[in-house]
Short mmCIF file of the N, C-alpha and C atoms (twelve columns), coordinates in Angstrom:
data_MODEL
# 
_entry.id   MODEL 
# 
loop_
_atom_site.group_PDB 
_atom_site.id 
_atom_site.type_symbol 
_atom_site.label_atom_id 
_atom_site.label_alt_id 
_atom_site.label_comp_id 
_atom_site.label_asym_id 
_atom_site.label_seq_id 
_atom_site.Cartn_x 
_atom_site.Cartn_y 
_atom_site.Cartn_z 
_atom_site.pdbx_PDB_model_num 
ATOM 1   N N  . MET A 1  230.489 50.996 -136.167 1 
ATOM 2   C CA . MET A 1  229.971 50.284 -134.697 1 
ATOM 3   C C  . MET A 1  228.721 49.972 -135.009 1 
ATOM 4   N N  . SER A 2  228.575 48.953 -134.035 1 
ATOM 5   C CA . SER A 2  227.499 48.019 -133.968 1 
ATOM 6   C C  . SER A 2  226.570 48.553 -132.908 1 
ATOM 7   N N  . ALA A 3  225.271 48.694 -133.497 1 
ATOM 8   C CA . ALA A 3  224.046 49.644 -132.702 1 
ATOM 9   C C  . ALA A 3  223.973 48.410 -131.547 1 
ATOM 10  N N  . HIS A 4  224.547 48.067 -130.692 1 
ATOM 11  C CA . HIS A 4  223.849 47.510 -129.639 1 
ATOM 12  C C  . HIS A 4  224.766 47.960 -128.138 1 
ATOM 13  N N  . CYS A 5  223.925 47.762 -127.177 1 
ATOM 14  C CA . CYS A 5  224.576 48.405 -125.697 1 
ATOM 15  C C  . CYS A 5  225.200 46.808 -125.003 1 
ATOM 16  N N  . GLN A 6  226.447 47.324 -124.585 1 
ATOM 17  C CA . GLN A 6  226.781 46.050 -123.895 1 
ATOM 18  C C  . GLN A 6  226.296 45.810 -122.612 1 
ATOM 19  N N  . LEU A 7  225.868 46.920 -121.860 1 
ATOM 20  C CA . LEU A 7  225.301 46.716 -120.464 1 
ATOM 21  C C  . LEU A 7  223.809 46.099 -120.436 1 
ATOM 22  N N  . THR A 8  223.133 46.869 -121.438 1 
ATOM 23  C CA . THR A 8  221.485 46.587 -121.631 1 
ATOM 24  C C  . THR A 8  221.083 45.693 -122.732 1 
ATOM 25  N N  . GLY A 9  221.919 45.762 -123.501 1 
ATOM 26  C CA . GLY A 9  221.620 44.644 -124.728 1 
ATOM 27  C C  . GLY A 9  220.770 45.004 -125.693 1 
ATOM 28  N N  . SER A 10 220.325 46.187 -125.483 1 
ATOM 29  C CA . SER A 10 219.532 46.930 -126.253 1 
ATOM 30  C C  . SER A 10 219.868 46.829 -127.731 1 
ATOM 31  N N  . LYS A 11 219.136 46.374 -128.906 1 
ATOM 32  C CA . LYS A 11 219.633 46.816 -130.340 1 
ATOM 33  C C  . LYS A 11 218.696 47.431 -130.958 1 
ATOM 34  N N  . PRO A 12 218.864 47.588 -132.410 1 
ATOM 35  C CA . PRO A 12 217.616 48.181 -133.399 1 
ATOM 36  C C  . PRO A 12 216.377 47.205 -133.212 1 
ATOM 37  N N  . GLY A 13 215.182 48.183 -133.331 1 
ATOM 38  C CA . GLY A 13 214.262 47.561 -133.367 1 
ATOM 39  C C  . GLY A 13 213.859 48.104 -134.903 1 
ATOM 40  N N  . PHE A 14 212.802 46.919 -135.364 1 
ATOM 41  C CA . PHE A 14 212.379 47.327 -137.233 1 
ATOM 42  C C  . PHE A 14 211.016 47.519 -136.872 1 
ATOM 43  N N  . GLY A 15 210.287 48.376 -138.140 1 
ATOM 44  C CA . GLY A 15 209.099 48.896 -138.316 1 
ATOM 45  C C  . GLY A 15 208.967 49.574 -139.695 1 
ATOM 46  N N  . ASN A 16 208.202 50.413 -139.934 1 
ATOM 47  C CA . ASN A 16 207.630 50.666 -140.915 1 
ATOM 48  C C  . ASN A 16 207.659 52.272 -140.960 1 
ATOM 49  N N  . ASP A 17 207.944 53.150 -141.999 1 
ATOM 50  C CA . ASP A 17 207.510 54.304 -142.504 1 
ATOM 51  C C  . ASP A 17 206.352 54.288 -143.159 1 
ATOM 52  N N  . ILE A 18 205.579 55.296 -142.735 1 
ATOM 53  C CA . ILE A 18 204.261 55.223 -143.579 1 
ATOM 54  C C  . ILE A 18 203.977 56.555 -144.009 1 
ATOM 55  N N  . SER A 19 204.131 56.685 -145.440 1 
ATOM 56  C CA . SER A 19 203.802 57.670 -145.978 1 
ATOM 57  C C  . SER A 19 202.434 58.462 -145.905 1 
ATOM 58  N N  . HIS A 20 202.490 59.654 -146.323 1 
ATOM 59  C CA . HIS A 20 200.967 60.298 -146.262 1 
ATOM 60  C C  . HIS A 20 199.803 59.481 -147.209 1 
ATOM 61  N N  . SER A 21 200.345 58.790 -148.178 1 
ATOM 62  C CA . SER A 21 199.601 57.838 -149.001 1 
ATOM 63  C C  . SER A 21 199.629 56.435 -148.460 1 
ATOM 64  N N  . HIS A 22 200.098 56.370 -146.820 1 
ATOM 65  C CA . HIS A 22 200.021 55.027 -146.436 1 
ATOM 66  C C  . HIS A 22 200.906 53.648 -147.060 1 
ATOM 67  N N  . ARG A 23 201.835 54.389 -147.852 1 
ATOM 68  C CA . ARG A 23 202.900 53.348 -148.576 1 
ATOM 69  C C  . ARG A 23 203.827 53.005 -147.403 1 
ATOM 70  N N  . ARG A 24 204.281 51.878 -147.221 1 
ATOM 71  C CA . ARG A 24 204.734 51.413 -146.025 1 
ATOM 72  C C  . ARG A 24 206.571 51.027 -146.558 1 
ATOM 73  N N  . THR A 25 207.389 51.584 -145.944 1 
ATOM 74  C CA . THR A 25 208.714 50.966 -146.430 1 
ATOM 75  C C  . THR A 25 209.521 50.769 -145.059 1 
ATOM 76  N N  . SER A 26 210.351 49.571 -145.348 1 
ATOM 77  C CA . SER A 26 210.950 49.779 -143.812 1 
ATOM 78  C C  . SER A 26 211.916 50.355 -143.429 1 
ATOM 79  N N  . ARG A 27 212.226 50.607 -141.989 1 
ATOM 80  C CA . ARG A 27 213.137 51.300 -141.202 1 
ATOM 81  C C  . ARG A 27 213.630 50.934 -140.160 1 
ATOM 82  N N  . ARG A 28 214.484 51.599 -139.574 1 
ATOM 83  C CA . ARG A 28 215.270 50.700 -138.301 1 
ATOM 84  C C  . ARG A 28 215.085 52.007 -137.239 1 
ATOM 85  N N  . PHE A 29 214.802 51.526 -136.159 1 
ATOM 86  C CA . PHE A 29 215.019 52.372 -134.693 1 
ATOM 87  C C  . PHE A 29 216.016 51.977 -133.975 1 
ATOM 88  N N  . ASP A 30 217.220 52.714 -134.397 1 
ATOM 89  C CA . ASP A 30 218.357 52.500 -133.731 1 
ATOM 90  C C  . ASP A 30 218.674 53.101 -132.346 1 
ATOM 91  N N  . PRO A 31 219.057 52.489 -131.039 1 
ATOM 92  C CA . PRO A 31 219.295 53.082 -129.685 1 
ATOM 93  C C  . PRO A 31 220.276 54.045 -129.887 1 
ATOM 94  N N  . ASN A 32 220.250 54.918 -128.837 1 
ATOM 95  C CA . ASN A 32 221.175 56.247 -128.792 1 
ATOM 96  C C  . ASN A 32 222.550 55.434 -128.117 1 
ATOM 97  N N  . ILE A 33 223.258 54.898 -128.914 1 
ATOM 98  C CA . ILE A 33 224.483 54.287 -128.478 1 
ATOM 99  C C  . ILE A 33 225.637 55.344 -128.563 1 
ATOM 100 N N  . GLN A 34 226.457 55.431 -127.322 1 
ATOM 101 C CA . GLN A 34 227.612 56.217 -127.415 1 
ATOM 102 C C  . GLN A 34 228.666 55.247 -126.839 1 
ATOM 103 N N  . ARG A 35 230.083 55.696 -127.277 1 
ATOM 104 C CA . ARG A 35 231.094 55.288 -126.626 1 
ATOM 105 C C  . ARG A 35 232.138 56.070 -125.571 1 
ATOM 106 N N  . LYS A 36 232.158 55.637 -124.663 1 
ATOM 107 C CA . LYS A 36 232.647 56.234 -123.367 1 
ATOM 108 C C  . LYS A 36 233.688 55.514 -122.556 1 
ATOM 109 N N  . ARG A 37 234.612 56.443 -122.195 1 
ATOM 110 C CA . ARG A 37 235.761 55.581 -121.356 1 
ATOM 111 C C  . ARG A 37 235.516 55.606 -119.821 1 
ATOM 112 N N  . TYR A 38 235.649 55.066 -119.192 1 
ATOM 113 C CA . TYR A 38 235.452 54.882 -117.657 1 
ATOM 114 C C  . TYR A 38 237.239 54.404 -117.162 1 
ATOM 115 N N  . TRP A 39 237.396 54.945 -115.702 1 
ATOM 116 C CA . TRP A 39 238.508 54.442 -115.134 1 
ATOM 117 C C  . TRP A 39 238.182 53.350 -114.391 1 
ATOM 118 N N  . LEU A 40 238.862 52.323 -114.331 1 
ATOM 119 C CA . LEU A 40 238.398 50.939 -113.343 1 
ATOM 120 C C  . LEU A 40 239.686 51.252 -112.601 1 
ATOM 121 N N  . PRO A 41 239.081 51.426 -111.209 1 
ATOM 122 C CA . PRO A 41 239.996 51.663 -110.190 1 
ATOM 123 C C  . PRO A 41 240.550 49.975 -109.569 1 
ATOM 124 N N  . GLY A 42 239.849 49.285 -109.673 1 
ATOM 125 C CA . GLY A 42 240.207 47.939 -109.316 1 
ATOM 126 C C  . GLY A 42 241.220 47.110 -110.084 1 
ATOM 127 N N  . GLU A 43 241.279 47.646 -111.358 1 
ATOM 128 C CA . GLU A 43 242.112 47.170 -112.438 1 
ATOM 129 C C  . GLU A 43 243.190 47.770 -112.790 1 
ATOM 130 N N  . GLY A 44 243.197 49.255 -112.585 1 
ATOM 131 C CA . GLY A 44 244.020 49.914 -112.676 1 
ATOM 132 C C  . GLY A 44 244.159 50.502 -114.274 1 
ATOM 133 N N  . ARG A 45 243.223 50.480 -115.031 1 
ATOM 134 C CA . ARG A 45 243.051 50.855 -116.381 1 
ATOM 135 C C  . ARG A 45 242.039 51.648 -116.692 1 
ATOM 136 N N  . TYR A 46 241.900 51.913 -118.265 1 
ATOM 137 C CA . TYR A 46 240.803 52.831 -118.446 1 
ATOM 138 C C  . TYR A 46 239.690 51.407 -119.524 1 
ATOM 139 N N  . ALA A 47 238.746 51.550 -119.478 1 
ATOM 140 C CA . ALA A 47 237.616 50.854 -120.092 1 
ATOM 141 C C  . ALA A 47 236.753 51.369 -121.089 1 
ATOM 142 N N  . ARG A 48 236.960 51.198 -122.197 1 
ATOM 143 C CA . ARG A 48 235.889 51.698 -123.298 1 
ATOM 144 C C  . ARG A 48 234.558 50.976 -123.572 1 
ATOM 145 N N  . LEU A 49 233.458 51.432 -123.353 1 
ATOM 146 C CA . LEU A 49 232.671 51.035 -123.089 1 
ATOM 147 C C  . LEU A 49 231.107 51.838 -124.344 1 
ATOM 148 N N  . THR A 50 230.627 50.460 -125.172 1 
ATOM 149 C CA . THR A 50 230.038 50.663 -125.974 1 
ATOM 150 C C  . THR A 50 228.225 50.874 -125.312 1 
ATOM 151 N N  . LEU A 51 227.820 51.917 -125.049 1 
ATOM 152 C CA . LEU A 51 226.473 52.264 -124.145 1 
ATOM 153 C C  . LEU A 51 225.558 53.194 -124.716 1 
ATOM 154 N N  . SER A 52 224.081 52.624 -124.350 1 
ATOM 155 C CA . SER A 52 223.317 53.484 -124.671 1 
ATOM 156 C C  . SER A 52 223.261 54.502 -123.558 1 
ATOM 157 N N  . ALA A 53 222.350 55.635 -124.058 1 
ATOM 158 C CA . ALA A 53 222.487 56.911 -123.091 1 
ATOM 159 C C  . ALA A 53 221.566 56.413 -121.735 1 
ATOM 160 N N  . ARG A 54 220.581 55.538 -121.772 1 
ATOM 161 C CA . ARG A 54 220.014 54.948 -120.629 1 
ATOM 162 C C  . ARG A 54 221.058 54.205 -119.824 1 
ATOM 163 N N  . ALA A 55 221.982 53.465 -120.511 1 
ATOM 164 C CA . ALA A 55 223.140 52.585 -119.493 1 
ATOM 165 C C  . ALA A 55 223.872 53.566 -119.069 1 
ATOM 166 N N  . ILE A 56 224.341 54.441 -119.691 1 
ATOM 167 C CA . ILE A 56 225.296 55.528 -119.140 1 
ATOM 168 C C  . ILE A 56 224.712 56.078 -117.662 1 
ATOM 169 N N  . LYS A 57 223.294 56.207 -117.764 1 
ATOM 170 C CA . LYS A 57 222.987 56.879 -116.464 1 
ATOM 171 C C  . LYS A 57 222.503 55.469 -115.508 1 
ATOM 172 N N  . THR A 58 222.699 54.480 -115.860 1 
ATOM 173 C CA . THR A 58 222.671 53.165 -114.756 1 
ATOM 174 C C  . THR A 58 224.260 53.260 -114.274 1 
ATOM 175 N N  . VAL A 59 225.223 53.436 -115.182 1 
ATOM 176 C CA . VAL A 59 226.630 53.493 -114.764 1 
ATOM 177 C C  . VAL A 59 226.829 54.528 -113.670 1 
ATOM 178 N N  . ASP A 60 226.207 55.542 -113.965 1 
ATOM 179 C CA . ASP A 60 226.351 56.635 -112.632 1 
ATOM 180 C C  . ASP A 60 225.752 56.720 -111.691 1 
ATOM 181 N N  . ARG A 61 224.476 55.542 -111.877 1 
ATOM 182 C CA . ARG A 61 223.757 55.330 -110.455 1 
ATOM 183 C C  . ARG A 61 224.317 53.886 -109.712 1 
ATOM 184 N N  . VAL A 62 224.791 53.064 -110.302 1 
ATOM 185 C CA . VAL A 62 225.296 51.997 -109.441 1 
ATOM 186 C C  . VAL A 62 226.658 51.668 -109.628 1 
ATOM 187 N N  . GLY A 63 227.752 52.883 -110.203 1 
ATOM 188 C CA . GLY A 63 229.038 52.687 -110.328 1 
ATOM 189 C C  . GLY A 63 229.770 51.852 -111.444 1 
ATOM 190 N N  . VAL A 64 230.869 51.994 -111.951 1 
ATOM 191 C CA . VAL A 64 231.305 51.594 -112.923 1 
ATOM 192 C C  . VAL A 64 231.646 49.951 -112.464 1 
ATOM 193 N N  . GLU A 65 232.335 49.839 -111.453 1 
ATOM 194 C CA . GLU A 65 232.890 48.267 -111.334 1 
ATOM 195 C C  . GLU A 65 231.412 47.477 -111.086 1 
ATOM 196 N N  . ALA A 66 230.331 47.999 -110.734 1 
ATOM 197 C CA . ALA A 66 229.116 47.071 -110.374 1 
ATOM 198 C C  . ALA A 66 228.271 46.766 -112.160 1 
ATOM 199 N N  . ALA A 67 228.439 47.719 -112.967 1 
ATOM 200 C CA . ALA A 67 227.988 47.645 -114.415 1 
ATOM 201 C C  . ALA A 67 228.975 46.925 -115.153 1 
ATOM 202 N N  . VAL A 68 230.596 46.677 -114.738 1 
ATOM 203 C CA . VAL A 68 231.372 45.752 -115.356 1 
ATOM 204 C C  . VAL A 68 230.969 44.588 -115.089 1 
ATOM 205 N N  . ALA A 69 230.723 44.430 -113.962 1 
ATOM 206 C CA . ALA A 69 230.371 42.828 -113.256 1 
ATOM 207 C C  . ALA A 69 229.078 42.476 -113.820 1 
ATOM 208 N N  . ARG A 70 228.237 43.489 -114.083 1 
ATOM 209 C CA . ARG A 70 226.854 42.912 -115.242 1 
ATOM 210 C C  . ARG A 70 227.147 42.820 -116.449 1 
ATOM 211 N N  . ILE A 71 228.259 43.268 -117.024 1 
ATOM 212 C CA . ILE A 71 228.438 42.932 -118.475 1 
ATOM 213 C C  . ILE A 71 229.239 41.663 -118.564 1 
ATOM 214 N N  . ARG A 72 230.273 41.430 -117.401 1 
ATOM 215 C CA . ARG A 72 230.850 40.173 -117.705 1 
ATOM 216 C C  . ARG A 72 229.831 39.191 -117.310 1 
ATOM 217 N N  . ALA A 73 228.933 39.229 -116.460 1 
ATOM 218 C CA . ALA A 73 227.864 38.180 -116.314 1 
ATOM 219 C C  . ALA A 73 227.306 37.782 -117.268 1 
ATOM 220 N N  . ARG A 74 227.009 39.068 -118.399 1 
ATOM 221 C CA . ARG A 74 226.118 38.390 -119.494 1 
ATOM 222 C C  . ARG A 74 226.982 38.027 -120.523 1 
ATOM 223 N N  . GLY A 75 228.274 37.909 -120.546 1 
ATOM 224 C CA . GLY A 75 229.150 37.304 -121.252 1 
ATOM 225 C C  . GLY A 75 229.790 38.193 -122.185 1 
ATOM 226 N N  . GLY A 76 229.750 39.135 -121.617 1 
ATOM 227 C CA . GLY A 76 230.582 40.472 -122.552 1 
ATOM 228 C C  . GLY A 76 232.093 40.730 -122.445 1 
ATOM 229 N N  . LYS A 77 232.801 40.967 -122.961 1 
ATOM 230 C CA . LYS A 77 234.174 41.410 -122.971 1 
ATOM 231 C C  . LYS A 77 234.444 42.727 -122.754 1 
ATOM 232 N N  . VAL A 78 235.233 43.367 -121.337 1 
ATOM 233 C CA . VAL A 78 235.334 44.512 -121.292 1 
ATOM 234 C C  . VAL A 78 236.909 44.699 -121.270 1 
# 
């Protein structure tokens, strides 16, 4: 599963692990991605969305229809 959110577009960030001796090795900061199924009453079907935990809270606040409209406005497929 790719680590990017369909609603917010958040993707992994990159940085360094720094050890006690201060050696640096590369690492990835992944967003908290979840797959969640929502009922779309306007279309009469379920949609499975790949969302970050923050985006799930956004869907709870604005509603699934508005969230799907935002995803489609960004050029995403639902």
